[in-house]
Coordinates of C-alpha atoms and ligand atoms in Angstrom, one line a residue:
X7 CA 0.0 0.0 0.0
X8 CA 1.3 3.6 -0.5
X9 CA 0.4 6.4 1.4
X10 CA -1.6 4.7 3.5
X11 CA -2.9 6.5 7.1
X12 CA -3.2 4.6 10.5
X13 CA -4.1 6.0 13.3
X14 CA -2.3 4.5 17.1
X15 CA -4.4 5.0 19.6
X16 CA -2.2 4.9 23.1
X17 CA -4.5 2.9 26.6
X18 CA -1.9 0.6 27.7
X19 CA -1.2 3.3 30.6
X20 CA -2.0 2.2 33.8
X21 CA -3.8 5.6 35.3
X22 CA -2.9 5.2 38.4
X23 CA -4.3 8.8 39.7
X24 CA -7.3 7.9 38.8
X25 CA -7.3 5.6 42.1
X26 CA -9.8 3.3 40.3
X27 CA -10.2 -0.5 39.9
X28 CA -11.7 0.6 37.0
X29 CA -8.9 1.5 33.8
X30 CA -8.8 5.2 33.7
X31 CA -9.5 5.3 29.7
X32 CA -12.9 3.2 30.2
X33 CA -14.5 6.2 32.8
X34 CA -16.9 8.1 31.2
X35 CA -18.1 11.7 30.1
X36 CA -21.0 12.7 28.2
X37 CA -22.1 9.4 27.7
X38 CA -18.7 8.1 26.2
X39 CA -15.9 6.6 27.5
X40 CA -12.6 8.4 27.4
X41 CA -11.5 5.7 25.1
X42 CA -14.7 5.8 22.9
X43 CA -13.8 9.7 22.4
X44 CA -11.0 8.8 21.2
X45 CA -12.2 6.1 19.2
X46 CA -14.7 8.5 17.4
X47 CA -12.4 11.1 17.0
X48 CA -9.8 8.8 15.2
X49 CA -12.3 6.8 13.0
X50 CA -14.1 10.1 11.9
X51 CA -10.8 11.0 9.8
X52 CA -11.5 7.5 7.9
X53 CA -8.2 5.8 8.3
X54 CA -6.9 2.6 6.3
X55 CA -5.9 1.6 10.1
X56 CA -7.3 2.0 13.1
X57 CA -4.8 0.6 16.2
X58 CA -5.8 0.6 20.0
X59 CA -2.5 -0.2 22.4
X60 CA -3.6 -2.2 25.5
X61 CA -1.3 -3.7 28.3
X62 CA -2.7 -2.3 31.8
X63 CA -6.2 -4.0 32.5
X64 CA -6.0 -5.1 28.8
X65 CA -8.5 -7.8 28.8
X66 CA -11.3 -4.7 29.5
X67 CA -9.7 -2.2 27.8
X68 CA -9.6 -4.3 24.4
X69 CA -13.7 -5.5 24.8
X70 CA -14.5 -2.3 25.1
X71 CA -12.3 -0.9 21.8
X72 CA -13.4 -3.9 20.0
X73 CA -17.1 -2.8 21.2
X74 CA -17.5 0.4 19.4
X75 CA -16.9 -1.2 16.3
X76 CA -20.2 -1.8 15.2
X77 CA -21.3 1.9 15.8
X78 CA -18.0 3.3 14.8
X79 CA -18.4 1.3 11.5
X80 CA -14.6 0.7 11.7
X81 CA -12.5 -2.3 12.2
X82 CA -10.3 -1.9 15.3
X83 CA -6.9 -3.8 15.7
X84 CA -5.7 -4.6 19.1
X85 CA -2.2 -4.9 19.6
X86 CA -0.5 -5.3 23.1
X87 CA 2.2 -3.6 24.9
X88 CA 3.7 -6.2 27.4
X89 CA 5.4 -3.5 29.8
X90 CA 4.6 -0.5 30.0
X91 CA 8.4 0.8 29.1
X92 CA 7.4 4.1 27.5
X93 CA 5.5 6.0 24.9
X94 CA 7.7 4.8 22.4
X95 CA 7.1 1.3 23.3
X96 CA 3.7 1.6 22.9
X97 CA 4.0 2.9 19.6
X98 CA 6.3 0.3 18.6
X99 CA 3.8 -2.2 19.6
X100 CA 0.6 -0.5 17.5
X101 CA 3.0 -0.9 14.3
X102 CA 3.2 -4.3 15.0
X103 CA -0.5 -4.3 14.3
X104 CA 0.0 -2.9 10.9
X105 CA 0.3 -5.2 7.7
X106 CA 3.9 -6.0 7.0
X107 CA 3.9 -3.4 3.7
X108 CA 2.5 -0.3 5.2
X109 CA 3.7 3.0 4.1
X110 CA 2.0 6.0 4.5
X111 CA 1.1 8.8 7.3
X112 CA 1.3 7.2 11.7
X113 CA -1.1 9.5 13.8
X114 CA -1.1 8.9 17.1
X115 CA -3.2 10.2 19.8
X116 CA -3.3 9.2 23.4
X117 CA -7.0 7.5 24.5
X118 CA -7.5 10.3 27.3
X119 CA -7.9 13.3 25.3
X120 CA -11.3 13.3 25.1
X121 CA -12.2 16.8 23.2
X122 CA -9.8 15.9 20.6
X123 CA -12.6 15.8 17.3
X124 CA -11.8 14.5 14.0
X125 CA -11.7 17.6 12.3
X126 CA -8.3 18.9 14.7
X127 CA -6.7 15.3 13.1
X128 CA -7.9 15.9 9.8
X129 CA -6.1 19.1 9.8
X130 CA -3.2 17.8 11.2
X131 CA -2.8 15.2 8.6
X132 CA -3.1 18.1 6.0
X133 CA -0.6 20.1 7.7
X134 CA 1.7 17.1 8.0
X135 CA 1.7 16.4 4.5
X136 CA 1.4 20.2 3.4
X137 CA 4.1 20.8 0.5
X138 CA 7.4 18.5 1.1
X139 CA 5.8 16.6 3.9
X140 CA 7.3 16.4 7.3
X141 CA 9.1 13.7 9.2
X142 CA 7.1 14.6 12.3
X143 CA 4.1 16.9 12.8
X144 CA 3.3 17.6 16.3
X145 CA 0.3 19.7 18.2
X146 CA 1.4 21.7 20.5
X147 CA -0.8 24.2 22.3
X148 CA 0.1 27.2 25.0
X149 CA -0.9 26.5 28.2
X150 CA -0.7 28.8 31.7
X151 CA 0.2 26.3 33.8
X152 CA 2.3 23.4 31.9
X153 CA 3.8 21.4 34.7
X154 CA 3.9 18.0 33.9
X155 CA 3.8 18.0 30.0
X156 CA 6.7 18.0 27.5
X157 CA 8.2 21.2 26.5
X158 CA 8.2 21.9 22.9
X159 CA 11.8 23.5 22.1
X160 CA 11.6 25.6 18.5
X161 CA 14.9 27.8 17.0
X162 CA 14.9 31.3 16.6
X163 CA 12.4 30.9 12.6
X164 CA 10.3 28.7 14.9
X165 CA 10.9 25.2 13.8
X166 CA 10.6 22.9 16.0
X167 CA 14.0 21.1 17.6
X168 CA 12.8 19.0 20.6
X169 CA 10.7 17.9 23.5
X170 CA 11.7 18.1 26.8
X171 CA 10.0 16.1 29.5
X172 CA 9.2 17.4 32.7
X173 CA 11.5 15.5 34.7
X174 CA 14.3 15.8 32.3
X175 CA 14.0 19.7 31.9
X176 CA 16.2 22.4 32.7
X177 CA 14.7 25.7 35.1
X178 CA 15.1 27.8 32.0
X179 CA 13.0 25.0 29.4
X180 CA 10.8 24.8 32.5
X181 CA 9.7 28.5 32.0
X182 CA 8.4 27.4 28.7
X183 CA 4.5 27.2 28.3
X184 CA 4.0 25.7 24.6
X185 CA 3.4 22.4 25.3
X186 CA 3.3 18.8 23.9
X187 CA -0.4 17.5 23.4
X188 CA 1.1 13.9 22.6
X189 CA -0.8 13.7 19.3
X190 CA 1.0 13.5 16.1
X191 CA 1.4 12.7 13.1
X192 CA 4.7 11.0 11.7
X193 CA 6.1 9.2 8.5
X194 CA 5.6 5.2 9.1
X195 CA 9.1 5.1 7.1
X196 CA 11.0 7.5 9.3
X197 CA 8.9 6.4 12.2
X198 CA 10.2 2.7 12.2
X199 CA 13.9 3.9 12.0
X200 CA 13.9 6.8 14.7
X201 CA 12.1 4.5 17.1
X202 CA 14.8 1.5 16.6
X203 CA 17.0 4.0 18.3
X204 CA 15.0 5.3 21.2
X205 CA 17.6 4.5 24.5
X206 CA 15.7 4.3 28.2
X207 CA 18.7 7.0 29.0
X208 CA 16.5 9.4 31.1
X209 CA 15.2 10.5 34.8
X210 CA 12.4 7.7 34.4
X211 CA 14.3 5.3 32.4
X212 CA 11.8 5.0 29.4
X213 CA 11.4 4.9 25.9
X214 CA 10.4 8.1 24.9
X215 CA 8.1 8.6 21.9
X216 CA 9.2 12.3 22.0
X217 CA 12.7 11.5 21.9
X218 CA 11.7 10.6 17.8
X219 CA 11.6 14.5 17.1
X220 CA 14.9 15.2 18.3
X221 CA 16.5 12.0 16.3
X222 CA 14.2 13.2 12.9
X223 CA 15.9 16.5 13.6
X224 CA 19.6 14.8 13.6
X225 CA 18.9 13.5 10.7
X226 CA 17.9 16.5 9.0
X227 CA 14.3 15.7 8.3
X228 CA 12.0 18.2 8.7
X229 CA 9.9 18.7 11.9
X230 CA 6.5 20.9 12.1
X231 CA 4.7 21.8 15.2
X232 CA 1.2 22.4 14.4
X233 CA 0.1 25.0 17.2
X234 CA -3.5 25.0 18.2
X235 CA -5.0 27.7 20.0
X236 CA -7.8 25.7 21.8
X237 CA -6.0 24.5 24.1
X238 CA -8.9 22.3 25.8
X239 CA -9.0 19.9 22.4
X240 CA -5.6 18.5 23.4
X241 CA -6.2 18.5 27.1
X242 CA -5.2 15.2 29.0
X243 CA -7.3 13.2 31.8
X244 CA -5.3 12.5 34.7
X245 CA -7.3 12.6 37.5
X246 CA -10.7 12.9 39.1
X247 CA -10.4 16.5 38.8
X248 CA -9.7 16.8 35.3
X249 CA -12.3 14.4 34.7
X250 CA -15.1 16.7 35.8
X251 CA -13.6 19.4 34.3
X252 CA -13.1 18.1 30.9
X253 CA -16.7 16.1 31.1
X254 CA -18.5 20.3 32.0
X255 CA -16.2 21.5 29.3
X256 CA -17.2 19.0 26.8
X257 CA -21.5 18.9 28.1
X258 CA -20.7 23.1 27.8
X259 CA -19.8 22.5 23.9
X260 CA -22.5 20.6 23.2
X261 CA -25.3 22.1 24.8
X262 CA -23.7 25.2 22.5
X263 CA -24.2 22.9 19.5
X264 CA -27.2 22.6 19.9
X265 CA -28.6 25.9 21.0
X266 CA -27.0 27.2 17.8
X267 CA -29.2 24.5 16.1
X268 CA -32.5 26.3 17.2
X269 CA -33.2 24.8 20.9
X270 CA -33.8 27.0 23.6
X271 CA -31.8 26.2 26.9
X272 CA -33.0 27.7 29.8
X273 CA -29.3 27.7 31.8
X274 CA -26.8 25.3 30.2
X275 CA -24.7 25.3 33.3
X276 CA -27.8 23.1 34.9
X277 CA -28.5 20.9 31.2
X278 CA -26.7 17.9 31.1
X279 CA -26.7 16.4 27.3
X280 CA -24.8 13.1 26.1
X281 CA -22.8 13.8 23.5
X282 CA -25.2 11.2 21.1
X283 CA -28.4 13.0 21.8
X284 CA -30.7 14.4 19.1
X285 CA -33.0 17.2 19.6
X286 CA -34.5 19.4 17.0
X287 CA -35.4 23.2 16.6
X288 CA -37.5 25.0 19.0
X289 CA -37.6 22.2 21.6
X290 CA -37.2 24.1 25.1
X291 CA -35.1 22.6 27.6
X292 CA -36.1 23.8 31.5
X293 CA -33.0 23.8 34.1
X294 CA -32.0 20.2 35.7
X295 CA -32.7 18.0 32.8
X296 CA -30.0 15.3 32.0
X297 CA -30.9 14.0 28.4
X298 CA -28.6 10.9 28.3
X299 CA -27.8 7.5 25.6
X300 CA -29.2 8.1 22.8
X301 CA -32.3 10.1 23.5
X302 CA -34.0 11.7 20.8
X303 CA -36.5 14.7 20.9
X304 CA -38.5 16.0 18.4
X305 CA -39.6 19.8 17.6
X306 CA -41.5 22.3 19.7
X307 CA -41.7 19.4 23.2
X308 CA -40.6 20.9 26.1
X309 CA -38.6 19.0 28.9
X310 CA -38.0 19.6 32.4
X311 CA -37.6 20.9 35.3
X312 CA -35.8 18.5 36.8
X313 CA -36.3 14.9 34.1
X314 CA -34.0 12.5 33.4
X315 CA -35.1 10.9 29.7
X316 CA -32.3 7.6 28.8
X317 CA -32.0 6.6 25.6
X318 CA -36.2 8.0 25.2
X319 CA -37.9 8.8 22.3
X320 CA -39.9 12.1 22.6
X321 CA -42.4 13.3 19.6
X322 CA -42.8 16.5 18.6
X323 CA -44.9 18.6 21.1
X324 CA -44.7 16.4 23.8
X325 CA -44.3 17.6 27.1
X326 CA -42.3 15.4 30.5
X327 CA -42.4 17.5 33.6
X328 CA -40.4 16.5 36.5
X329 CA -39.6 12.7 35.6
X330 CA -37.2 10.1 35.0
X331 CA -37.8 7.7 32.3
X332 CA -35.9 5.1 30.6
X333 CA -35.8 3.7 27.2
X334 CA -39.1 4.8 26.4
X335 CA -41.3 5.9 23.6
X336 CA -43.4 9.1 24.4
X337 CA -45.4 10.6 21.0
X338 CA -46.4 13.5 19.7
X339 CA -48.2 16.0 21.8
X340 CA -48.0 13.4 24.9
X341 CA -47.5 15.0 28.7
X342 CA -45.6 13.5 31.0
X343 CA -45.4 14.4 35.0
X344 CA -44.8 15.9 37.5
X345 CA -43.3 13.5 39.3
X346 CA -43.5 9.9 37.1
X347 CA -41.0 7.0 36.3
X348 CA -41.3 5.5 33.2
X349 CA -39.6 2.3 33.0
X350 CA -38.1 0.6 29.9
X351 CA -40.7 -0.6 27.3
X352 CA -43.3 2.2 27.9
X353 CA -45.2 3.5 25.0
X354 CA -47.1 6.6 25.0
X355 CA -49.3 6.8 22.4
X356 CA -50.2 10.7 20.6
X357 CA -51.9 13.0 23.1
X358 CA -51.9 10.6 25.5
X359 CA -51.2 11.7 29.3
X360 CA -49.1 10.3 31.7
X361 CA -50.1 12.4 34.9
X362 CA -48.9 12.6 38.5
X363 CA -46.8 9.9 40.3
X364 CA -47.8 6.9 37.8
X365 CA -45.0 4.0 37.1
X366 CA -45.2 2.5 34.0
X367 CA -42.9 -0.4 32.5
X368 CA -43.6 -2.6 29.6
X369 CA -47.2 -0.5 28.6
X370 CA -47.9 0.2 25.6
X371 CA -50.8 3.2 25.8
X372 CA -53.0 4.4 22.8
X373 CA -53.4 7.6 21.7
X374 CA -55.2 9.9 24.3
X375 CA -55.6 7.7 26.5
X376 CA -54.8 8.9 30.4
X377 CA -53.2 7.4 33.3
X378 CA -53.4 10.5 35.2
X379 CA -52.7 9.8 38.8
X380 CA -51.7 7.5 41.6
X381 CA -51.0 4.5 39.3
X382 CA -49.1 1.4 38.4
X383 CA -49.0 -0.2 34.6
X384 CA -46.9 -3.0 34.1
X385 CA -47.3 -5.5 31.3
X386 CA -49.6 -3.8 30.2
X387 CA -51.5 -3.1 26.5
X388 CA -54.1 -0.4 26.5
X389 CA -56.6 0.6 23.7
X390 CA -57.4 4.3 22.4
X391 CA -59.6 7.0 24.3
X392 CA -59.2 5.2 27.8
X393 CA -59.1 6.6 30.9
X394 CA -57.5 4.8 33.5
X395 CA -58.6 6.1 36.9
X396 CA -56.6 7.5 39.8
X397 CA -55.1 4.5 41.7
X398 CA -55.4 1.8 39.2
X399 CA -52.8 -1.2 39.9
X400 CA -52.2 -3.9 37.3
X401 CA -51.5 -6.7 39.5
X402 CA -48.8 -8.1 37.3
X403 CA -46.9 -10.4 39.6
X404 CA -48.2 -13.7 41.2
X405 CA -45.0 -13.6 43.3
X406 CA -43.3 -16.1 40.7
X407 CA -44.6 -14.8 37.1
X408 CA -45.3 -12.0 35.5
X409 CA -48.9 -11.6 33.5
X410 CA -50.1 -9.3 30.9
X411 CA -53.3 -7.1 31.3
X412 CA -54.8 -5.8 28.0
X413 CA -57.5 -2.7 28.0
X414 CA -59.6 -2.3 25.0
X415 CA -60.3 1.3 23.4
X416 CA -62.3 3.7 25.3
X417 CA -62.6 2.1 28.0
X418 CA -63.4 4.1 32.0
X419 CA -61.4 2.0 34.8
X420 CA -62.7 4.0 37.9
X421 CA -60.5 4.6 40.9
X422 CA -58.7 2.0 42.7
X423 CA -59.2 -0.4 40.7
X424 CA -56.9 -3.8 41.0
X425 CA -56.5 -5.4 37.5
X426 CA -55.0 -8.8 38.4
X427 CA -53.6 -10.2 35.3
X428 CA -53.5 -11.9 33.3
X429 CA -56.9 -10.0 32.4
X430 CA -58.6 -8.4 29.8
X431 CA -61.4 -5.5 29.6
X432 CA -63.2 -4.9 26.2
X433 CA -63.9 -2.0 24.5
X434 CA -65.9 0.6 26.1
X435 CA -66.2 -1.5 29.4
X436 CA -66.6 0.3 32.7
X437 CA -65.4 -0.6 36.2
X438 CA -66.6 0.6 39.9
X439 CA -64.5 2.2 41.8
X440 CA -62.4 -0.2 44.3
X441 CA -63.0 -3.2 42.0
X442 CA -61.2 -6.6 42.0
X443 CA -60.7 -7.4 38.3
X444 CA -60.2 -11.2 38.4
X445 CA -61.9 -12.1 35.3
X446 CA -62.4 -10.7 31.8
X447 CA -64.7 -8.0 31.7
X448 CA -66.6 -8.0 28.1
X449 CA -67.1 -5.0 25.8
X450 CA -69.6 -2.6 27.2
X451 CA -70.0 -4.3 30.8
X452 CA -69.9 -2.8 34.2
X453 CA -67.8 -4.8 36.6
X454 CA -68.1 -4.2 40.4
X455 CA -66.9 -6.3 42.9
X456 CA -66.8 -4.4 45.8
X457 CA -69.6 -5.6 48.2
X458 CA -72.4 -3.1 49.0
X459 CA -71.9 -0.6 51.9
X460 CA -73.0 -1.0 55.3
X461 CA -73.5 1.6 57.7
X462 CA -73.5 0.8 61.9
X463 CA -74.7 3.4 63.4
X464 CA -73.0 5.1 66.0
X465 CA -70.2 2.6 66.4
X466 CA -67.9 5.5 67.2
X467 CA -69.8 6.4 69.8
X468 CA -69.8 3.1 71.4
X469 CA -66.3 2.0 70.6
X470 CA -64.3 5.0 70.9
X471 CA -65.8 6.9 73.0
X472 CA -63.9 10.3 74.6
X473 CA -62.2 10.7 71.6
X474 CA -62.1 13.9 69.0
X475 CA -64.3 12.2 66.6
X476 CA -66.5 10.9 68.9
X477 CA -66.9 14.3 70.4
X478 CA -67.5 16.0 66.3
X479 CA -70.1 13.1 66.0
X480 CA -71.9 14.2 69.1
X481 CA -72.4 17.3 68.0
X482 CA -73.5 16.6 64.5
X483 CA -76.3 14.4 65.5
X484 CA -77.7 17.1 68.7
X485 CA -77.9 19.3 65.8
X486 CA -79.7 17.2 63.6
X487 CA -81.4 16.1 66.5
X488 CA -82.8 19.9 66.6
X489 CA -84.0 20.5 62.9
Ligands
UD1_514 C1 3.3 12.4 27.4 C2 4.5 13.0 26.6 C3 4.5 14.5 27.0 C4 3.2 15.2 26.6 C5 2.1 14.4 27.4 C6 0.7 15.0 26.9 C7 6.2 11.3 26.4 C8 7.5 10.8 26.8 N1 5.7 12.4 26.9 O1 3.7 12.5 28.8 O2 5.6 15.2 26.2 O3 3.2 16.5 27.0 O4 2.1 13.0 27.1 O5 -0.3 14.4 27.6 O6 5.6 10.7 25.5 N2 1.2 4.9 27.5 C9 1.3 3.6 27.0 N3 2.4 2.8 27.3 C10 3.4 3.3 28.1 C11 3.3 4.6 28.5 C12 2.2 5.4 28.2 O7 0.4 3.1 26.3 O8 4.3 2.5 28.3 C13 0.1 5.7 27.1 C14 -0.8 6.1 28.3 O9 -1.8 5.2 28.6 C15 -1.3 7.4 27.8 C16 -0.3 8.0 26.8 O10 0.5 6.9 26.5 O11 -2.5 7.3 27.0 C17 0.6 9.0 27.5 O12 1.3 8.5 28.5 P1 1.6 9.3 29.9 O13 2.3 8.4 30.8 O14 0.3 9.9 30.4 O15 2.6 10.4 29.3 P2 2.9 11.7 30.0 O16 3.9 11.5 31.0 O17 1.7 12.4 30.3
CA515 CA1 -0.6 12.0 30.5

């Protein structure tokens, strides 16, 4: 192959300020693992090679790189870095990965830079191969406080000479703040040979990949630094801190996405979007709404205060007030809330109404039909036009199995009823309030099974007497003793 591209993705890092059992490249922001980032950001530039580097945790690290293939619509080749002896290593070991006559353009990126997109590779790729094509093109950015990262070390016309680690740095390199991001982009050729003479002869005795600029240099190659001035695109994840920093930077971006795409957000700094959410124009977001997975929300609905929609389809017009739901299909001009939990397998039908403290999982409900208050619908399949009265239970669970209640089109289930399935109600069937539903009720029929009320007569007066109520009752019936 000739001019080929590949991009090495670097996760064999152990993470150890993370103090996590979990591998610091699988925690998450905006929906996405650190790694998954990555992953998107590197497939999005369509490379002939896509290369993941694994050593600490591997086994978890690679299932999860090899996981995002299907929705990355990329393959993903693993390759494994025994020991973690340096950046160079690692790099060595990703080549391995590659077929045997590879030639071409090496990016490599490091699997906790998470705001790194596609489009800042693309362009580094251009700019690498710009005119007589570089050796080594590396982004750098200028940073206040660069402790920690590699100095990048240019000559008076700018070109770029060296990086300087940290730990290896003079005071007077120290005072430099254009940094290394650890992204670049290098010829596979030149690559292979500056590599083969990386030495471990530094303060932490490792191979350093950044030690490749200084030997490209040497040799006379040419060496670019490709500055970028947004400097949170290249910043790293090291910690817990930077974490949360990095996932508010990155939700602060998107919810900017989108308000720029015609939705109204009432105070982004309290919106909390996943970064594979879909919402259209003029939806209006209210404060304390988390919109996570792969939610989607169509025009003009309105969402929040305060709701939590997971991986939920919302119509157009719809409306979910106060409420968490999950996986979950509410449809056009549907309300939701306050104060509901729809569970996964819920299906709101058009107009339909989902009121006041309801739970609802695995329920499919027709259009405009209503659940308003008080109730429970599980297993549940309900017709069009019903009304489903305050307090309703389907009685879904004999302790062992679960049954299925189905509710025919409009249909008036009065309060407090108890629907214990499996059961069925026909079409435009009534209950009482405080019905038992054991059996089918057929189309058109009244079911009541509560038995009729009886009324003993001043029983409060006998058997509680002195009390408050016995007292009230007194005096009601003196004065309808005197009418
Ligand atoms: C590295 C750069 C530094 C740059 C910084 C940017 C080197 C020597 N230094 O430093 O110039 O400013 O990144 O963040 O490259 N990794 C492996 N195997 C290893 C070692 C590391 O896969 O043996 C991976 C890590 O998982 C991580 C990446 O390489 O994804 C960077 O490693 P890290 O140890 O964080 O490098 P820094 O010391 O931060
Ligand atoms: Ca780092």
């Amino acid at each position: 192959m000739t001019n080929g591209t590949a991009v090495v993705i670097l996760a064999a890092g152990a993470g150890t300020r993370m103090r996590s059992k979990t591998p610091k490249v699988l925690h998450r922001i905006v929906g996405r693992t650190l790694l998954g980032h990555a992953l998107h950001a590197a497939s999005g530039t369509r490379p002939d090679h896509l290369v993941v580097v694994v050593g600490h945790d591997r086994d978890r690290v690679a299932e999860a790189a090899l996981g995002t293939a299907g929705e990355l619509d990329h393959e993903i080749l693993v390759a494994v870095q025994e020991e973690q002896r340096g950046t160079g290593d690692a790099v060595q070991a990703g080549l391995e990965a590659l077929p045997a006559d590879f030639t071409g353009t090496v990016v490599v990126t490091a699997a906790d830079v998470p705001l790194l997109d596609s489009a800042t590779l693309t362009d580094l790729l251009g700019t690498h191969t710009d005119g007589d094509g570089a050796a080594v093109t590396v982004l750098t950015t200028a940073v206040e406080d660069p402790t920690g990262y590699g100095r990048v070390l240019r000559t008076q016309d700018g070109q770029v000479t060296q990086i300087v680690e940290q730990k290896d740095a003079t005071a007077e390199q120290l005072a430099i703040t254009e940094i290394n991001s650890g992204v670049y982009a290098f010829d596979h050729a030149q690559l292979v040979a500056a590599l083969a003479q990386l030495r471990p002869d530094n303060s932490q005795g490792e191979l350093y990949l950044t030690d490749v600029i200084g030997i490209a240099r040497s040799a006379g190659l040419l060496v670019r630094g490709d500055h970028v001035d947004d400097e949170m695109l290249v910043a790293g994840c090291n910690d817990r801190v930077q974490l949360s920093a990095l996932g508010r930077e990155l939700n602060r971006r998107i919810v900017a996405r989108h308000q720029l795409g015609g939705v109204t957000v009432v105070d982004p700094s309290n919106t909390y979007i996943d970064v594979d959410v879909s919402i259209a124009a003029d939806v209006r977001i209210e404060p304390g709404t988390h919109l996570r997975g792969t939610t989607r929300i169509g025009e003009d609905a309105v969402i929040g205060p305060d709701t939590t929609l997971v991986d939920t389809t919302v119509g157009a017009g719809a409306t979910v007030l106060r409420s968490e739901v999950h996986s979950a299909t509410i449809r056009e001009d549907a309300t939701v809330g306050p104060f509901s939990y729809l569970r996964p397998n819920t299906d709101l039908g058009a107009k339909g109404k989902i009121g006041a403290f309801a739970e609802t999982k695995n329920a499919r409900i027709g259009e405009g039909s209503k659940l308003p208050h008080l109730s429970y619908l599980g297993d549940a399949t309900v017709g069009v036009g019903t009304n489903i009265g305050c307090a309703t239970v389907t009685v879904n669970y004999d302790g062992v199995n679960k049954h299925r209640t189905v509710i025919g089109d409009h249909v008036r289930i009065g309060s407090d009823t108890m629907l214990v399935a499996p059961v069925e109600v026909g079409d435009g069937a009534y209950t009482g309030a405080g019905t038992v539903i054991k059996r089918d009720v057929p189309p058109g029929a009244l079911a009541v099974s509560a038995a009729d009320q009886r009324n003993i007569d001043d029983w409060v007066l006998r058997r509680r007497p002195g009390t408050s109520s016995a007292e009230a009752a007194q005096q009601a019936i003196a004065r309808i003793d005197e009418q």
